[in-house]
PDB file of C-alpha atoms in Angstrom:
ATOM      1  CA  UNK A   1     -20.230  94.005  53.721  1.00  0.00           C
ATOM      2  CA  UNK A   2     -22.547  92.068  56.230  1.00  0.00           C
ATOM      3  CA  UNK A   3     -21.613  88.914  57.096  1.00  0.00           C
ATOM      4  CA  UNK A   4     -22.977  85.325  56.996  1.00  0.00           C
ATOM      5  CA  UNK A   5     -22.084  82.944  59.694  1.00  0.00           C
ATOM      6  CA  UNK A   6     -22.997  78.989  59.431  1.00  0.00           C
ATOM      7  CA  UNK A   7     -23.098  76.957  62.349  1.00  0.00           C
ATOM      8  CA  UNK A   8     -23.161  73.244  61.214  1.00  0.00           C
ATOM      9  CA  UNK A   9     -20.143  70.041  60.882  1.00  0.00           C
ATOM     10  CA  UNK A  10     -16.745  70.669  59.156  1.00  0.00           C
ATOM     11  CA  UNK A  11     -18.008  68.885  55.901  1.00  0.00           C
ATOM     12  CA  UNK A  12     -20.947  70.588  55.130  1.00  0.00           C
ATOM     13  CA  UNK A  13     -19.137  73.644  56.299  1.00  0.00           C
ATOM     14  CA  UNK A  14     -16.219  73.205  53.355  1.00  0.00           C
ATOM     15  CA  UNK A  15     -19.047  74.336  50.830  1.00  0.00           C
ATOM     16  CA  UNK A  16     -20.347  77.393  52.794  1.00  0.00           C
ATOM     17  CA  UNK A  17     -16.597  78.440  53.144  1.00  0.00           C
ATOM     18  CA  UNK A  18     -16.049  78.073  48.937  1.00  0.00           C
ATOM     19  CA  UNK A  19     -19.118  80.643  48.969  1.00  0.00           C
ATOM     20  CA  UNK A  20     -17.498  83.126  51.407  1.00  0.00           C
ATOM     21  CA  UNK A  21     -19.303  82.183  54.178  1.00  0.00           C
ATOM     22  CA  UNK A  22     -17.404  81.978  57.677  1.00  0.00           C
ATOM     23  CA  UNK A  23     -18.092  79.238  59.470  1.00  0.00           C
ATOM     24  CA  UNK A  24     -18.058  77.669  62.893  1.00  0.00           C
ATOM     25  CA  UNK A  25     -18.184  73.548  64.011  1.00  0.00           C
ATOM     26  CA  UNK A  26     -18.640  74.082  67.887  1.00  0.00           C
ATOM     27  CA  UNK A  27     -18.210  70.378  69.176  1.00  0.00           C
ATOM     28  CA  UNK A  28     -20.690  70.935  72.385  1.00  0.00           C
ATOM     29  CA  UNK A  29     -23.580  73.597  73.026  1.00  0.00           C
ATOM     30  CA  UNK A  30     -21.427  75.643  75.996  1.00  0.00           C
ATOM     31  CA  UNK A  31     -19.570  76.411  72.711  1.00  0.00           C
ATOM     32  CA  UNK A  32     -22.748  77.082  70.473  1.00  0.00           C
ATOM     33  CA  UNK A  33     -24.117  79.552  72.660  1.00  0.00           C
ATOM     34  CA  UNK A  34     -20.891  81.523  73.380  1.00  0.00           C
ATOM     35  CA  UNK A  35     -20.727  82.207  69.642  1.00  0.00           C
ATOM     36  CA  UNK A  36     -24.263  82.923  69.641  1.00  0.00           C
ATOM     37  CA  UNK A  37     -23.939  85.368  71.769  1.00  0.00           C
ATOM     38  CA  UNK A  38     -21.415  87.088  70.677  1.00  0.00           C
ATOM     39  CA  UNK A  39     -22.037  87.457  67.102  1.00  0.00           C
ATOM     40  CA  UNK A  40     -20.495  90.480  64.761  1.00  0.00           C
ATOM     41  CA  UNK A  41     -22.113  93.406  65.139  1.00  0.00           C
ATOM     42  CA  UNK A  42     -22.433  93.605  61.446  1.00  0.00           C
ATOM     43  CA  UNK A  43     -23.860  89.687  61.474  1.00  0.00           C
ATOM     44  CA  UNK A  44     -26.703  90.081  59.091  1.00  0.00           C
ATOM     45  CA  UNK A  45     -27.451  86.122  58.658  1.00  0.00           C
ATOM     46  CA  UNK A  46     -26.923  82.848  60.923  1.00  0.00           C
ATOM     47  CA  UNK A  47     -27.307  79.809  59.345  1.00  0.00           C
ATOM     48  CA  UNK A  48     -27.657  77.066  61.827  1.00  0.00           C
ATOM     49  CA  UNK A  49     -27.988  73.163  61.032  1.00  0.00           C
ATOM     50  CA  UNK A  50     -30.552  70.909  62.892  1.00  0.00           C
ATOM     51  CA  UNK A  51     -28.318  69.467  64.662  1.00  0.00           C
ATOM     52  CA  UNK A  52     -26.575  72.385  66.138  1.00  0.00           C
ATOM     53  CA  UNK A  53     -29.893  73.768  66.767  1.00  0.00           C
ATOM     54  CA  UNK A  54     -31.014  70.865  68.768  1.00  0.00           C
ATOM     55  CA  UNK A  55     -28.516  71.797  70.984  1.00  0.00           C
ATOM     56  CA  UNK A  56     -29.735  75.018  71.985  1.00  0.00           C
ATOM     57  CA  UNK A  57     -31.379  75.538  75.002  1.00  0.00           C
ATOM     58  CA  UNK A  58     -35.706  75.556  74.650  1.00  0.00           C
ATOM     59  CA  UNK A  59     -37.159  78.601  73.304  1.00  0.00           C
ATOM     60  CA  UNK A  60     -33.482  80.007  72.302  1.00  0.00           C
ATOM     61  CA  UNK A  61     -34.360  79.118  68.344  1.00  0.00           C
ATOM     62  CA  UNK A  62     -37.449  80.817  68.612  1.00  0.00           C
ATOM     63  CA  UNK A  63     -36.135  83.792  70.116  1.00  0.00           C
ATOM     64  CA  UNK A  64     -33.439  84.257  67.696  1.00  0.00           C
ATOM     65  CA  UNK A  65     -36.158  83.462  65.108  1.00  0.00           C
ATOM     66  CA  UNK A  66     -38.321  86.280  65.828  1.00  0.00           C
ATOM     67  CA  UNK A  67     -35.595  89.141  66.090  1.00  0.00           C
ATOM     68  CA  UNK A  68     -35.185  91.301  62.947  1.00  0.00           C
ATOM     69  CA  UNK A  69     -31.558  91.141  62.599  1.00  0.00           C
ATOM     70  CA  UNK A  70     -29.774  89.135  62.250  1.00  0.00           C
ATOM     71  CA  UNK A  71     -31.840  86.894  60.380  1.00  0.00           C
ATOM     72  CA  UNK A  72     -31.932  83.639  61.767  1.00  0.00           C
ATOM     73  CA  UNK A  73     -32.543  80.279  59.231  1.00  0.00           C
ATOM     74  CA  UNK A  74     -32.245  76.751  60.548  1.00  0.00           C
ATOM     75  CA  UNK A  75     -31.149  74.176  57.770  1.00  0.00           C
ATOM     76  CA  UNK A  76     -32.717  71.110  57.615  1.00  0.00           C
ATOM     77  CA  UNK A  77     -30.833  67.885  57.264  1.00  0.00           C
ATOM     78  CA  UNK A  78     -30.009  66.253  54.193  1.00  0.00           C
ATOM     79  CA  UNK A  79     -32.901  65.032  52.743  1.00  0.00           C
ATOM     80  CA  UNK A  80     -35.341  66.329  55.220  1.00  0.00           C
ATOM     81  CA  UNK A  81     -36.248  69.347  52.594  1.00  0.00           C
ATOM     82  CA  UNK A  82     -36.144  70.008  48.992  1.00  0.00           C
ATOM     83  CA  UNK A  83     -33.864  72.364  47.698  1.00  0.00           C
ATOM     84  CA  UNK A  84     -37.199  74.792  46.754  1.00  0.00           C
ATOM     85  CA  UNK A  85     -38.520  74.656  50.390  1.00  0.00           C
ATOM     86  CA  UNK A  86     -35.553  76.125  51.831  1.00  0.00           C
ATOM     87  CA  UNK A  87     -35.834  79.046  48.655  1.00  0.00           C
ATOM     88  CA  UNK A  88     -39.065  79.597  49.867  1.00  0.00           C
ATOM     89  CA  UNK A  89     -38.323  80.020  53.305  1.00  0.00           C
ATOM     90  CA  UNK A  90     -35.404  82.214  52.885  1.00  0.00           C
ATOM     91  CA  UNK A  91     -37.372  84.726  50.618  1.00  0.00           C
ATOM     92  CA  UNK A  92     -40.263  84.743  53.015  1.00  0.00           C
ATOM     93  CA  UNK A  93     -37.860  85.718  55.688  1.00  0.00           C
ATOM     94  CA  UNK A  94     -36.670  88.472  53.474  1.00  0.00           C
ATOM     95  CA  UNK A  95     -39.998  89.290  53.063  1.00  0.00           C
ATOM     96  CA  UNK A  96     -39.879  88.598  49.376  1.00  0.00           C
ATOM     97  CA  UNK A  97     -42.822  85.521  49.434  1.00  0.00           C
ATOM     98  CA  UNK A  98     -45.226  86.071  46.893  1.00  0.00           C
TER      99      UNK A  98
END
């Protein structure tokens, strides 16, 4: 089964980990990118929180953005984006927009 990583603070992660999701609460970006760069081989989605994100060195995000696997979604924070948005954006990465 591929697996789903999410990169994001303890709380939030609590709720990816009831879903099966394993997750990861680096404390500083030296961290971030080590795990970044050494994801699973059979890693088929990161999910990254703003936050963590802005941590990342310029032009990293983008990079990982544009790869075809794994797929790579930035969350937005609470109440930056409606629950629909972030639907839409997943299935368009999945290529399943309509």
């Amino acid at each position: 089964m591929p697996t789903v990583l999410y990169f994001g603070d303890e709380a939030r992660a609590a709720g990816w980990r009831l879903a099966g999701v394993a997750c990861h609460t680096p404390v500083d970006a030296q961290t971030l990118l080590q795990l970044l760069s050494s994801l699973p081989e059979d890693c088929a989605l990161v999910l990254i929180e703003a936050d963590q994100a802005a941590r990342l060195p310029p032009g990293f995000a983008e990079a990982a953005r544009r790869r075809l696997s794994p797929l790579f979604l930035e969350l937005p924070a609470p109440g930056q984006a409606d629950p629909a948005e972030l639907g839409r954006r997943v299935q368009a990465l999945l290529g399943m927009d309509t």
